[in-house]
Coordinates of N, CA and C and ligand atoms in Angstrom, one line a residue:
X1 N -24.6 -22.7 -12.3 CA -23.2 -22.9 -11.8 C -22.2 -22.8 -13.0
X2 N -21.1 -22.2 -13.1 CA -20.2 -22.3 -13.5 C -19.3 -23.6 -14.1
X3 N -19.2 -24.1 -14.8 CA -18.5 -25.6 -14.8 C -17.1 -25.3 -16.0
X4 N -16.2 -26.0 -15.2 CA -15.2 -26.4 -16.3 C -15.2 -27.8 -16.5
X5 N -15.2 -28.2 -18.0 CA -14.7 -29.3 -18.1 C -13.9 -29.5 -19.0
X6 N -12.7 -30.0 -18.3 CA -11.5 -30.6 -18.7 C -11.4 -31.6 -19.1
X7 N -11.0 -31.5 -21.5 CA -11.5 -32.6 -21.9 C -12.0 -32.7 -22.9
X8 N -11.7 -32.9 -24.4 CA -12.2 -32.5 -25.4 C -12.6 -33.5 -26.3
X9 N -12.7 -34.6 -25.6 CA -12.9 -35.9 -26.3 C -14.8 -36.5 -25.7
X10 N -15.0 -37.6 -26.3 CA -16.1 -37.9 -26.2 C -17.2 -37.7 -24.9
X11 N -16.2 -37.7 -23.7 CA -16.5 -37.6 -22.3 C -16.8 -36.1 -22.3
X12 N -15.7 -35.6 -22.5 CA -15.9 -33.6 -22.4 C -16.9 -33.4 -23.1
X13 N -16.9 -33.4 -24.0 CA -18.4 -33.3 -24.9 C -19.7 -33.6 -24.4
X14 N -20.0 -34.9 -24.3 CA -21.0 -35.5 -23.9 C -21.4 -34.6 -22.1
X15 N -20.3 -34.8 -21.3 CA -20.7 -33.8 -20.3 C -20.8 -32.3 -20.5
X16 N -20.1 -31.6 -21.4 CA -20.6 -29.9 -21.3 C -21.7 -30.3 -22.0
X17 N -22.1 -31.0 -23.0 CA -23.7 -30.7 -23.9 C -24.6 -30.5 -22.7
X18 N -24.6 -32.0 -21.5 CA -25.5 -32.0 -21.0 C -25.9 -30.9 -19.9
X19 N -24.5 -30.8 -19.4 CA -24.7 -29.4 -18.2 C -25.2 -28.1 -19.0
X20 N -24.4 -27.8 -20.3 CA -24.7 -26.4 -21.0 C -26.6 -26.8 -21.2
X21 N -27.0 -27.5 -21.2 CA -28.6 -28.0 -21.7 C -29.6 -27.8 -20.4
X22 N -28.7 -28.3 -19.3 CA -29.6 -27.9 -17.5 C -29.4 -26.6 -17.7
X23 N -28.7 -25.9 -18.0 CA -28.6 -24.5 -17.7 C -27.5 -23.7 -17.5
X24 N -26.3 -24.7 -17.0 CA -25.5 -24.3 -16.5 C -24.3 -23.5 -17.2
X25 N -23.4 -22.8 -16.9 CA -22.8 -22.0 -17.9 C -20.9 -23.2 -18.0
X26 N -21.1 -23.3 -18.9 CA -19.7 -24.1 -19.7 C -18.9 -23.9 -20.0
X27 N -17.3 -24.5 -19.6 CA -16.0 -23.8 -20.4 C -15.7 -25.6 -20.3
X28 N -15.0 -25.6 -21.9 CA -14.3 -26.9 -21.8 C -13.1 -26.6 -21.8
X29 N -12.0 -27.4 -21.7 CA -10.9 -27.1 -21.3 C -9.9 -27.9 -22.3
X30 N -8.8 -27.2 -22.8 CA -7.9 -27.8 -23.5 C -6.8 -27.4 -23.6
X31 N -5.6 -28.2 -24.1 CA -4.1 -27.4 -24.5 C -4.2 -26.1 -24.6
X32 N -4.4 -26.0 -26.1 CA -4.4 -24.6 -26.9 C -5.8 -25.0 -28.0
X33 N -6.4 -23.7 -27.8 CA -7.7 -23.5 -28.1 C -8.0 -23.4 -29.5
X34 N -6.7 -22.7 -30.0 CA -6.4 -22.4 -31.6 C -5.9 -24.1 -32.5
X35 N -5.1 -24.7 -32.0 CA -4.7 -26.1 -32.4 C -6.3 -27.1 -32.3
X36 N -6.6 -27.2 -31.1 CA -8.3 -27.6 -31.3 C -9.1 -27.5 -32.4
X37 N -9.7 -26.2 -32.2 CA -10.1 -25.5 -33.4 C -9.7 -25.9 -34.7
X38 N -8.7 -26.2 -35.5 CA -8.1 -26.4 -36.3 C -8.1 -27.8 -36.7
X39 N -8.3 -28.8 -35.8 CA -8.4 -30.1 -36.3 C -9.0 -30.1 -37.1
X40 N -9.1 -31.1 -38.0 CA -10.0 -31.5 -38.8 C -10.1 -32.8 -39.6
X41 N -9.6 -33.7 -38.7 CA -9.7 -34.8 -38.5 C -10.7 -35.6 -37.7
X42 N -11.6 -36.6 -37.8 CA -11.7 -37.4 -36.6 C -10.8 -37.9 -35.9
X43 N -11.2 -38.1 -34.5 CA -9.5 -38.7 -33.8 C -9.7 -40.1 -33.8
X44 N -8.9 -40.9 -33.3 CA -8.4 -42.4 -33.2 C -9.9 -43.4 -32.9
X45 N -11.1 -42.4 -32.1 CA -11.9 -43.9 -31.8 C -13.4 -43.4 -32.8
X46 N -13.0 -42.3 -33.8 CA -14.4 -41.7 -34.8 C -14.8 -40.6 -34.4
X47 N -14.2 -40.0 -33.5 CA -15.1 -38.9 -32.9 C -15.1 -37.7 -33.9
X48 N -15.7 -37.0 -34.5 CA -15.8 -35.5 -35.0 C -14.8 -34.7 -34.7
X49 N -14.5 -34.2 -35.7 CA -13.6 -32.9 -34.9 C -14.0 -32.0 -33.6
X50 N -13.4 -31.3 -32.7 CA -14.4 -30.5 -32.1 C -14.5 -29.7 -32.5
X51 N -14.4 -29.1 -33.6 CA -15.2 -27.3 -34.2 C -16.3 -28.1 -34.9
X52 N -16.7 -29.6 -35.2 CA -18.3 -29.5 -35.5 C -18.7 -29.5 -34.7
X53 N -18.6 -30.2 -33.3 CA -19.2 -30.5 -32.1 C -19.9 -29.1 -31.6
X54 N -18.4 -28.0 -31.8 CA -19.3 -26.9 -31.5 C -19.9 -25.9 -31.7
X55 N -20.1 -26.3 -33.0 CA -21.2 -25.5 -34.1 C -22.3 -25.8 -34.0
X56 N -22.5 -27.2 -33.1 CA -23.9 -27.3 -32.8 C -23.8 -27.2 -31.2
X57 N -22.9 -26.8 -30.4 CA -23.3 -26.5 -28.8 C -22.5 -25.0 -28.1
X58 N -23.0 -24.3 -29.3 CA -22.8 -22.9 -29.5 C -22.4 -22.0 -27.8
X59 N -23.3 -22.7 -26.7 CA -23.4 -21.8 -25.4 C -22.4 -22.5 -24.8
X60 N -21.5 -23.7 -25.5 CA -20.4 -23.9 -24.6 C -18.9 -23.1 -24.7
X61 N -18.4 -22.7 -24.5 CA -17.3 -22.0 -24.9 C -16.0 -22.7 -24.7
X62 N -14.7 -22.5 -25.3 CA -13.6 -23.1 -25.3 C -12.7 -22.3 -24.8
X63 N -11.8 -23.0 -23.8 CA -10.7 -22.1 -23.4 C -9.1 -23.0 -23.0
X64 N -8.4 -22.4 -22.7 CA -7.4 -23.3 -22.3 C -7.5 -23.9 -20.7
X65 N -6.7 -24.8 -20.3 CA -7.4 -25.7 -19.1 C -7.3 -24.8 -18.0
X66 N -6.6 -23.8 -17.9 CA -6.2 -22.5 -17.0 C -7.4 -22.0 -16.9
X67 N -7.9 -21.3 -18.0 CA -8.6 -20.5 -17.9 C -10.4 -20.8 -17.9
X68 N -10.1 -22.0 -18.3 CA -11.7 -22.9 -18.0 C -11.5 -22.5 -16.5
X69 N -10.3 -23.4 -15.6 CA -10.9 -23.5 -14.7 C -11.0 -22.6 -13.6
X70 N -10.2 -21.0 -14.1 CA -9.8 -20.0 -12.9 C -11.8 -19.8 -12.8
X71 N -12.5 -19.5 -14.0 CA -14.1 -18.8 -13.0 C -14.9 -19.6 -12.9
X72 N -14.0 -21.1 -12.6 CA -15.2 -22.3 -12.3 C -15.5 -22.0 -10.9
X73 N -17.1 -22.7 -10.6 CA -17.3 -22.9 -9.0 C -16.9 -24.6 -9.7
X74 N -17.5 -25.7 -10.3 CA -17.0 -27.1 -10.7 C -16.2 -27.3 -11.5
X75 N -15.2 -28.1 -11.7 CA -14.3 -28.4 -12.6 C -14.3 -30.0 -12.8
X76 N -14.6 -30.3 -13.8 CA -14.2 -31.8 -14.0 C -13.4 -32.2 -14.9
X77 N -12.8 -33.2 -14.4 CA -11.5 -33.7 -14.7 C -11.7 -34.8 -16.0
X78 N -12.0 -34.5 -17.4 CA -12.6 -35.6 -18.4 C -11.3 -35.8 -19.0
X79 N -10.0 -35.9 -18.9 CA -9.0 -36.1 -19.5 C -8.5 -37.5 -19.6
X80 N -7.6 -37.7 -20.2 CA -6.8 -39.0 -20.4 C -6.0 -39.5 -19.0
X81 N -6.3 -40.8 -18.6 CA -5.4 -40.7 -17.4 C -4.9 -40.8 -16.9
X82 N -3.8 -41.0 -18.1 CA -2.5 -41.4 -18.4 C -2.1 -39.7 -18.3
X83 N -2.4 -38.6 -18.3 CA -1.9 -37.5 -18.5 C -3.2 -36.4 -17.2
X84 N -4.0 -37.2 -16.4 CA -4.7 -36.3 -15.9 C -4.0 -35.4 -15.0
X85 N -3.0 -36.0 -14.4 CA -2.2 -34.8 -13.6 C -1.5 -33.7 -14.3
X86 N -1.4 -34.0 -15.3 CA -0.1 -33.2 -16.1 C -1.7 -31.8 -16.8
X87 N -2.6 -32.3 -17.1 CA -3.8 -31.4 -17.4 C -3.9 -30.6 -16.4
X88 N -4.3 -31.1 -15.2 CA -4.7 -30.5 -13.7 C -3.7 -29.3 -13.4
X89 N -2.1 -30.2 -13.9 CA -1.2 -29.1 -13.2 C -1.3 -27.9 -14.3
X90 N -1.8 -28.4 -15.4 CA -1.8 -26.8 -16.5 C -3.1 -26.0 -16.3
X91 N -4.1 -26.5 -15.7 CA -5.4 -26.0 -15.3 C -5.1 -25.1 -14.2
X92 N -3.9 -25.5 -12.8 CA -3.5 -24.6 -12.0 C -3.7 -24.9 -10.6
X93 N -3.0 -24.8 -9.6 CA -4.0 -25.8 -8.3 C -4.3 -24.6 -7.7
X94 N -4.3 -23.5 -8.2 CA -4.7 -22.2 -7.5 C -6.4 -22.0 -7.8
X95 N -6.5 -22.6 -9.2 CA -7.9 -22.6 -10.0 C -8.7 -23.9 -9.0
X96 N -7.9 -25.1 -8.4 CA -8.7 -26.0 -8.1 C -9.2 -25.7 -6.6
X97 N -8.2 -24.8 -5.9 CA -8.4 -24.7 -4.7 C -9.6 -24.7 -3.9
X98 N -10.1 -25.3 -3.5 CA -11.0 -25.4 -2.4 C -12.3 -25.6 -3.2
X99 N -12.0 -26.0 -4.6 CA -13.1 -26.6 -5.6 C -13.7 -28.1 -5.7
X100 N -14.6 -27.8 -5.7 CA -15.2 -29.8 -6.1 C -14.4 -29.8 -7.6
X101 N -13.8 -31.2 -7.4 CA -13.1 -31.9 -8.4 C -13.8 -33.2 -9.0
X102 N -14.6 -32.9 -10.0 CA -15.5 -34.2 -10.2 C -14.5 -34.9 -11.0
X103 N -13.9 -36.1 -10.6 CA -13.1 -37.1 -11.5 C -13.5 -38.2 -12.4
X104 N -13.5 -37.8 -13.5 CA -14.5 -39.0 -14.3 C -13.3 -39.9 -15.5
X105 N -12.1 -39.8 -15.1 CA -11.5 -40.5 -15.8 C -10.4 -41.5 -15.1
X106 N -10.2 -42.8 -16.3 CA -10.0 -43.6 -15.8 C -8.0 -43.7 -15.9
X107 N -7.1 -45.1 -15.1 CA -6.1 -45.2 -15.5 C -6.0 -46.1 -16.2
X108 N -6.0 -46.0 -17.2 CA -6.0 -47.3 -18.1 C -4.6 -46.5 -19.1
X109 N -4.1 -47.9 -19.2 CA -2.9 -48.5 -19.7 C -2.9 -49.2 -20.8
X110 N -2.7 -48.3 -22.3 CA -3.2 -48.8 -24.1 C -1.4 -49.5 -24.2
X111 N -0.3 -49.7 -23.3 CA 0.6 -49.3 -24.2 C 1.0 -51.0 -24.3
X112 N 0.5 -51.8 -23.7 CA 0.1 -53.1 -24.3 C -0.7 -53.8 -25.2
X113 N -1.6 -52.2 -25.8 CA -2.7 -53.1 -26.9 C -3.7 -53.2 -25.7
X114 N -5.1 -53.7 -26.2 CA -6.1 -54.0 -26.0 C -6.7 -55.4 -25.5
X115 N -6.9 -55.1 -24.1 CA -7.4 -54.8 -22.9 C -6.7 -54.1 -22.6
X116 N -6.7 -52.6 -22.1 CA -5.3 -51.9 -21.4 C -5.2 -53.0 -20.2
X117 N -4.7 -52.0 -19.7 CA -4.1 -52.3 -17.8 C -4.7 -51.3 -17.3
X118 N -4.6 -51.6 -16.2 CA -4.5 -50.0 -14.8 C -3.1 -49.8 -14.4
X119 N -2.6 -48.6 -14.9 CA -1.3 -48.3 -14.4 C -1.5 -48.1 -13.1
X120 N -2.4 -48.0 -11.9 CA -2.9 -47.4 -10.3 C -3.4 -48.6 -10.0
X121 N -3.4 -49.4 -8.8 CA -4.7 -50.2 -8.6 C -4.4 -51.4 -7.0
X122 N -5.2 -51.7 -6.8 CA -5.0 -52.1 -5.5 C -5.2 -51.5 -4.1
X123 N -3.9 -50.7 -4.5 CA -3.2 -49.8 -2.9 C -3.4 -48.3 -3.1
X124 N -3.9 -48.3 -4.4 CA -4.0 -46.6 -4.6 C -4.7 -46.7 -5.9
X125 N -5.7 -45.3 -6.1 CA -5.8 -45.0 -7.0 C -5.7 -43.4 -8.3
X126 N -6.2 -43.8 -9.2 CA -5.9 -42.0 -9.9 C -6.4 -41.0 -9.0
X127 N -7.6 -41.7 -8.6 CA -8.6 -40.2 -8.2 C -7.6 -40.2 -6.6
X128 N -7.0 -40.9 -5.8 CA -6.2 -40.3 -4.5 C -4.8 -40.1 -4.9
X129 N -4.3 -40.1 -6.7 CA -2.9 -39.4 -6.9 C -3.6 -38.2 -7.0
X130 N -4.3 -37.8 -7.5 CA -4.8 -36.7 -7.9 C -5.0 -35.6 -6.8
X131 N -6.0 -36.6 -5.6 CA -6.3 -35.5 -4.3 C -4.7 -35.1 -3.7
X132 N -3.9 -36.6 -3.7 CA -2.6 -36.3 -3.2 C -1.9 -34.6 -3.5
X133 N -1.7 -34.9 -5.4 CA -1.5 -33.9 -6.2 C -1.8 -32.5 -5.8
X134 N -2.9 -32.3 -5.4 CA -4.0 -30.8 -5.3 C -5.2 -31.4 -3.9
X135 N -4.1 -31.0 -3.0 CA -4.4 -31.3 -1.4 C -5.9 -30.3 -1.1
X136 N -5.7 -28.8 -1.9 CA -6.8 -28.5 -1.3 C -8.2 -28.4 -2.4
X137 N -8.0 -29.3 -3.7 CA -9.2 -29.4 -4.4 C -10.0 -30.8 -3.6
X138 N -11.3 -30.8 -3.8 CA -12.0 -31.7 -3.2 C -13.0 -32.5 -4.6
X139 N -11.5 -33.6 -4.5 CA -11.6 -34.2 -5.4 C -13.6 -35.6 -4.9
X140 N -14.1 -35.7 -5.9 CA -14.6 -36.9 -5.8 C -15.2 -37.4 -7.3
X141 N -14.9 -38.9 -7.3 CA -14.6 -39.3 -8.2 C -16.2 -40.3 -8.5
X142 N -16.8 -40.0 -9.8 CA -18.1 -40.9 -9.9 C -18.1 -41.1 -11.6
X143 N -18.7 -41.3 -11.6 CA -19.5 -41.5 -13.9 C -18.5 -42.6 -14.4
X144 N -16.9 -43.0 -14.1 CA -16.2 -43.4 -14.6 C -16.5 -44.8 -15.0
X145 N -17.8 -45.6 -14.6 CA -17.9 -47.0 -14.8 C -18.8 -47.1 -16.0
X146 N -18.9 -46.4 -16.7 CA -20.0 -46.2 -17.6 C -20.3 -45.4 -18.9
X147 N -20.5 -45.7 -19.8 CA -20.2 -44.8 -21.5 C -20.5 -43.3 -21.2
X148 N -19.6 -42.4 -21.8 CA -19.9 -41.3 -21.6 C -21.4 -40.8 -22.0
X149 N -22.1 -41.3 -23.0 CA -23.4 -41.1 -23.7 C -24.1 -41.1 -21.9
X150 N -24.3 -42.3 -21.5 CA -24.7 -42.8 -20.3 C -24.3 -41.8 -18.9
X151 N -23.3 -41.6 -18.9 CA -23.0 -40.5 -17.8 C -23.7 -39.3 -17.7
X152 N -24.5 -38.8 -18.9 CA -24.8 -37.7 -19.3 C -26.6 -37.5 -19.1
X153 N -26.5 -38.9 -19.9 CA -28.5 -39.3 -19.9 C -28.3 -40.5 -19.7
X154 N -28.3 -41.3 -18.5 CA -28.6 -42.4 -18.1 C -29.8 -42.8 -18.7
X155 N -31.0 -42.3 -18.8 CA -32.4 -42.9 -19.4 C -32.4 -43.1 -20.9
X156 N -31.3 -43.0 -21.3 CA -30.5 -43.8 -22.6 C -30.7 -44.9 -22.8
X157 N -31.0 -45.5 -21.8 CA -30.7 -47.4 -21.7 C -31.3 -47.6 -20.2
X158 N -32.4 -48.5 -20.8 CA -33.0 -48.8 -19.5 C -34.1 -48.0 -18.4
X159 N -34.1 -47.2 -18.8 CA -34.8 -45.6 -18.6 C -34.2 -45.1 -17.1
X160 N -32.9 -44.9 -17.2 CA -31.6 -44.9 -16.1 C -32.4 -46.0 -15.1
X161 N -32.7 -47.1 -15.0 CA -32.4 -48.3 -14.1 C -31.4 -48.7 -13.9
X162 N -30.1 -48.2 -13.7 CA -28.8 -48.6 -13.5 C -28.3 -47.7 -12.4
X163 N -26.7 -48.3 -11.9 CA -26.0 -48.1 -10.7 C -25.0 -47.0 -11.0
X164 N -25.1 -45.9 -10.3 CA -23.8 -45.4 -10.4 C -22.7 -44.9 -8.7
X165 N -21.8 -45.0 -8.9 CA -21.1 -45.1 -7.8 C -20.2 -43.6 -7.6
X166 N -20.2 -43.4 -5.9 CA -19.7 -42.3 -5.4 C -18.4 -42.1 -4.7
X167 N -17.7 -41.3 -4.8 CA -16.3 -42.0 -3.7 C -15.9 -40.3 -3.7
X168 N -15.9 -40.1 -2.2 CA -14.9 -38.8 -1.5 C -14.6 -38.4 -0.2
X169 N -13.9 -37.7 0.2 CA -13.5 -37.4 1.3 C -14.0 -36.3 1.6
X170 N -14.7 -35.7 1.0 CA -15.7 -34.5 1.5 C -16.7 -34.2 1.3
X171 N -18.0 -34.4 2.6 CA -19.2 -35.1 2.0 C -20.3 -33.6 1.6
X172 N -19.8 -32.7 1.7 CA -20.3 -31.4 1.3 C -20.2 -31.9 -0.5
X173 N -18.5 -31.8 -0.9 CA -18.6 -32.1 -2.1 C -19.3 -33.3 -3.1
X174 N -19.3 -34.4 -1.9 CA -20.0 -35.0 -2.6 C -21.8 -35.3 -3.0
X175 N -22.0 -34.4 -2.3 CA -23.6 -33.8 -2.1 C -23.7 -33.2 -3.7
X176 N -22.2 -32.3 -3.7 CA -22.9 -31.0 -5.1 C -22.8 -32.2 -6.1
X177 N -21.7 -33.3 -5.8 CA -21.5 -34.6 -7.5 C -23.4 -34.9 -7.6
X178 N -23.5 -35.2 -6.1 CA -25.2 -36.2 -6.1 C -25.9 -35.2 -6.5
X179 N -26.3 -33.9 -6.2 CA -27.3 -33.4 -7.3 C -27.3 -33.4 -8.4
X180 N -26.2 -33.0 -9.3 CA -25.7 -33.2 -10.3 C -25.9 -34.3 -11.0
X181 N -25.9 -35.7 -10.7 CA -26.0 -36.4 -10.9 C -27.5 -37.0 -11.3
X182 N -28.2 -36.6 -9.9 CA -29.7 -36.8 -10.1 C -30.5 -35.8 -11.2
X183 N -29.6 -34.5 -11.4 CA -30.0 -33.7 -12.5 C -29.9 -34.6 -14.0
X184 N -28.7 -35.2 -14.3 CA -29.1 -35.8 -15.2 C -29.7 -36.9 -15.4
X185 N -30.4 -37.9 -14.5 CA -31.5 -38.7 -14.6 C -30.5 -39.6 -13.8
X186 N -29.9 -39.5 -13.3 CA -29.1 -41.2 -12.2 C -30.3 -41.0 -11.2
X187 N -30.7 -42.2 -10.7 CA -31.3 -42.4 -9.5 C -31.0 -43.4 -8.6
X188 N -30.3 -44.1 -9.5 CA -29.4 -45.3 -8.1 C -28.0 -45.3 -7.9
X189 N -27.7 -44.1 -7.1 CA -26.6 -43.7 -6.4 C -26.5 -44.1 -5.2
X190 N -24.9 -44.8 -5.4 CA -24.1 -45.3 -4.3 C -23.3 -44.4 -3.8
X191 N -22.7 -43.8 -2.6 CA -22.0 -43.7 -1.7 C -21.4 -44.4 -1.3
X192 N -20.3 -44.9 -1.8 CA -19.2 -45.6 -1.3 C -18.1 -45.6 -0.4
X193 N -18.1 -44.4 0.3 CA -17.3 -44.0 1.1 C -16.2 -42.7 0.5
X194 N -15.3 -42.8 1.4 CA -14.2 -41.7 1.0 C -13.6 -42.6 -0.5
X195 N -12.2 -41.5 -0.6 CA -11.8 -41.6 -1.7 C -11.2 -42.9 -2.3
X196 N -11.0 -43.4 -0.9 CA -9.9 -44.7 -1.5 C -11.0 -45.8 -2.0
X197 N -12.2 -45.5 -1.4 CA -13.5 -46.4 -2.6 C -13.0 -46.6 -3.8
X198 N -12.4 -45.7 -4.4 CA -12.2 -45.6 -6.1 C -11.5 -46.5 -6.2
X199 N -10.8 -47.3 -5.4 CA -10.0 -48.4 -6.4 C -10.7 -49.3 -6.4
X200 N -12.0 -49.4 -6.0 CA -13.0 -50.8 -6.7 C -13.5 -50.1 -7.5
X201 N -14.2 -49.0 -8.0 CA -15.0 -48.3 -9.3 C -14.0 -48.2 -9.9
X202 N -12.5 -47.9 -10.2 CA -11.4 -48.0 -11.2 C -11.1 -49.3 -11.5
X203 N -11.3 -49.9 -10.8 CA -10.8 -51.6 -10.8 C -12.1 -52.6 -11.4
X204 N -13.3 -51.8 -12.2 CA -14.2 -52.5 -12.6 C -14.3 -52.0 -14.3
X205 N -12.8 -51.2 -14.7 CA -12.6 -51.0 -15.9 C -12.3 -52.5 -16.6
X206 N -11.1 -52.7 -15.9 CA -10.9 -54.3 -16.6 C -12.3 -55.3 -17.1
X207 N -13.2 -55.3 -16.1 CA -14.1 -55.9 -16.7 C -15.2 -55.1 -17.8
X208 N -15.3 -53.7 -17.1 CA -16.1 -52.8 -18.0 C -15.3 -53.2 -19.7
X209 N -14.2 -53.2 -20.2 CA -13.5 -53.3 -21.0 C -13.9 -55.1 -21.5
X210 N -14.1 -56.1 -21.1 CA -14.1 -56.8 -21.3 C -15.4 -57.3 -21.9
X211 N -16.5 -56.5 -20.8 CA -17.8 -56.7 -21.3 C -18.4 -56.0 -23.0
X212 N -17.1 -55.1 -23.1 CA -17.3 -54.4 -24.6 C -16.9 -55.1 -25.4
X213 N -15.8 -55.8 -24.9 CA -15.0 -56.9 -26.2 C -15.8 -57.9 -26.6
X214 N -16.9 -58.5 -25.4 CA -18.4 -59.5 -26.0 C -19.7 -59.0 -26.7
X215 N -19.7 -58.1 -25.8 CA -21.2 -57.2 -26.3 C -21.3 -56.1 -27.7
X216 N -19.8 -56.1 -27.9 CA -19.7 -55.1 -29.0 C -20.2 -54.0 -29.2
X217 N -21.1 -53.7 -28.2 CA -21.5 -52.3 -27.9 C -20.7 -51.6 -26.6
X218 N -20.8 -50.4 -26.4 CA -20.6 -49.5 -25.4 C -21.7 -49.5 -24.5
X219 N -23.1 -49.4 -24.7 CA -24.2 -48.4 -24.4 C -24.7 -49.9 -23.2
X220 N -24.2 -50.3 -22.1 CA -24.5 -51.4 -21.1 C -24.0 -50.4 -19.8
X221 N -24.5 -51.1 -18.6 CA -24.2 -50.8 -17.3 C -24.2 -51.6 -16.5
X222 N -23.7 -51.4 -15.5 CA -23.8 -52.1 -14.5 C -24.6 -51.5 -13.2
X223 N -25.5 -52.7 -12.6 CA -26.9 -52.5 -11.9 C -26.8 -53.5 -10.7
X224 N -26.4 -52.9 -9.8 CA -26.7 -53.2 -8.3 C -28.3 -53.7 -8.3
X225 N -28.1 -55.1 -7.8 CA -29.4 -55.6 -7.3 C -29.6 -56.3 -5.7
X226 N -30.6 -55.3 -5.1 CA -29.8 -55.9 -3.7 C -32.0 -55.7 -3.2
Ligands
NAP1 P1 -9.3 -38.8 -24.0 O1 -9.0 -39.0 -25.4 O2 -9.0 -39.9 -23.0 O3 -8.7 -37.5 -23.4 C1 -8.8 -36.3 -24.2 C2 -8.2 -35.1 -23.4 O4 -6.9 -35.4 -22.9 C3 -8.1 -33.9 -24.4 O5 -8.7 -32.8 -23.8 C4 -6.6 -33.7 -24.5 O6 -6.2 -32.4 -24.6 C5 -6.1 -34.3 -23.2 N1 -4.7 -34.6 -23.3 C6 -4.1 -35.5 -24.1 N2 -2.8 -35.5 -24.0 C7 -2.5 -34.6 -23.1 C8 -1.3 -34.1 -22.5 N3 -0.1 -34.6 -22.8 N4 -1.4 -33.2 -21.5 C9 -2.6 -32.7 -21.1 N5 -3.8 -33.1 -21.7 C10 -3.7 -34.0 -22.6 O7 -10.9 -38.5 -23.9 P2 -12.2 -39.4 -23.6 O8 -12.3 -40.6 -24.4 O9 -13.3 -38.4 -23.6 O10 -12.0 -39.8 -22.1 C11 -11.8 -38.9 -21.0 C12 -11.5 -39.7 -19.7 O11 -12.8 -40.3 -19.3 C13 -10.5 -40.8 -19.8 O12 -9.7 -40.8 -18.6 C14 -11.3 -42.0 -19.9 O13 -10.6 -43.2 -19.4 C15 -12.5 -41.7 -19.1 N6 -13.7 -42.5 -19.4 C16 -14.1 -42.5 -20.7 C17 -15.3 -43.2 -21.1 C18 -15.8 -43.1 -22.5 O14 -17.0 -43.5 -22.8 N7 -14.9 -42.8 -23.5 C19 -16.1 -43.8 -20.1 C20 -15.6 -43.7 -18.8 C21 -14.5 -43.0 -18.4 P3 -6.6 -31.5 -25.9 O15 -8.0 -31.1 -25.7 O16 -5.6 -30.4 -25.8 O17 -6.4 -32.4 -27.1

């Protein structure tokens, strides 16, 4: 399959490694491809520049968010999400049209300092501004409750014995997230309904965030026991 992922940060990374590694062919997505390239900094939370990242994941390729996602059959949305619509709209909704929209990012709100907030929550969420946004991508939203390392290779921790959660309004698309999914070692997938599920899986950041502020690690999950 084809995949775009939109996203150049720990999440984008961690998901093209693992798809470019099943087989699948990879474009990550960014601003400008040339400004990228050129960092040479770590960013704000330690991450590598991405020209080392992709000196070692050579079969993934870089493009701008357009053009990742015009010869995607998948596109996933690993952006900031505070800015995921304003990415989407540079990606194109001509590119998204009638595409599975995997949404894996969250709305969290830094401009308070640390715990963010949820700028979305309750009555709505990112992943149904988003479907709102791009009526005919078929958005569905899953991975977001969980470290990107973990979204990628769940048998990371625990030997994937953990929960991961599903939410969309189109259950074709949500079939392609659940293979996908099960390709990278998830085996306790939930179906949670359509899309407005996501404001309980967005709304378990607050605590996902809090459980990091005790544990001091990232690398935990949360596990449905029923
Ligand atoms: P991030 O730093 O949140 O986002 C990086 C991406 O956002 C980059 O591709 C960047 O584009 C883009 N971006 C920044 N400002 C932009 C703007 N004004 N317009 C368009 N695009 C812009 O990366 P992340 O830490 O990998 O997280 C990605 C998403 O996954 C977030 O929504 C996060 O909440 C969610 N999430 C993260 C984790 C985790 O383990 N970190 C876990 C669960 C969910 P450039 O490439 O051009 O710089």
């Amino acid at each position: 399959m084809k995949v775009a992922v939109l996203g150049t940060g720990m999440v984008g990374r961690a998901l093209a490694g693992r798809l470019a590694e099943l087989g699948h062919e990879v474009t990550v997505g960014t601003r400008d491809v040339e400004a990228t390239m050129a960092r040479g900094e770590s960013d704000a939370m330690g991450n590598p520049p991405y020209a080392d990242w992709a000196q070692t994941h050579q079969r993934v390729m870089l493009a701008t968010f357009a053009d990742a996602a015009a010869g995607a059959d998948l596109v996933v949305n690993a952006t900031s999400g505070r800015v995921s619509i304003a990415a989407l709209e540079a990606a194109g909704r001509d590119h998204l049209a009638g595409k599975v929209l995997l949404d894996v990012a969250n709305p969290l709100d830094y401009s308070h300092g640390f715990p963010p907030s949820l700028f979305v929550s309750n009555t709505d969420s990112l992943a149904e501004q988003i479907q709102a946004r791009f009526p005919e991508a078929r958005v569905v939203k899953s991975l977001n409750t969980m470290n990107a390392f973990l979204m990628a290779d769940p048998r990371q921790l625990a030997d994937g014995d953990h929960t991961v959660f599903v939410s969309g309004n189109d259950a074709d698309a949500k079939q392609v997230v659940t293979e996908l999914l099960r390709a990278f070692g998830h085996t306790d997938i939930i179906d949670l309904g359509d899309l407005s599920t996501a404001r309980g899986t967005e709304s378990l950041l607050p605590v996902w965030v809090r459980l990091y502020g005790v544990l001091g690690i990232p690398m935990f999950q949360f596990k449905i026991v029923r």
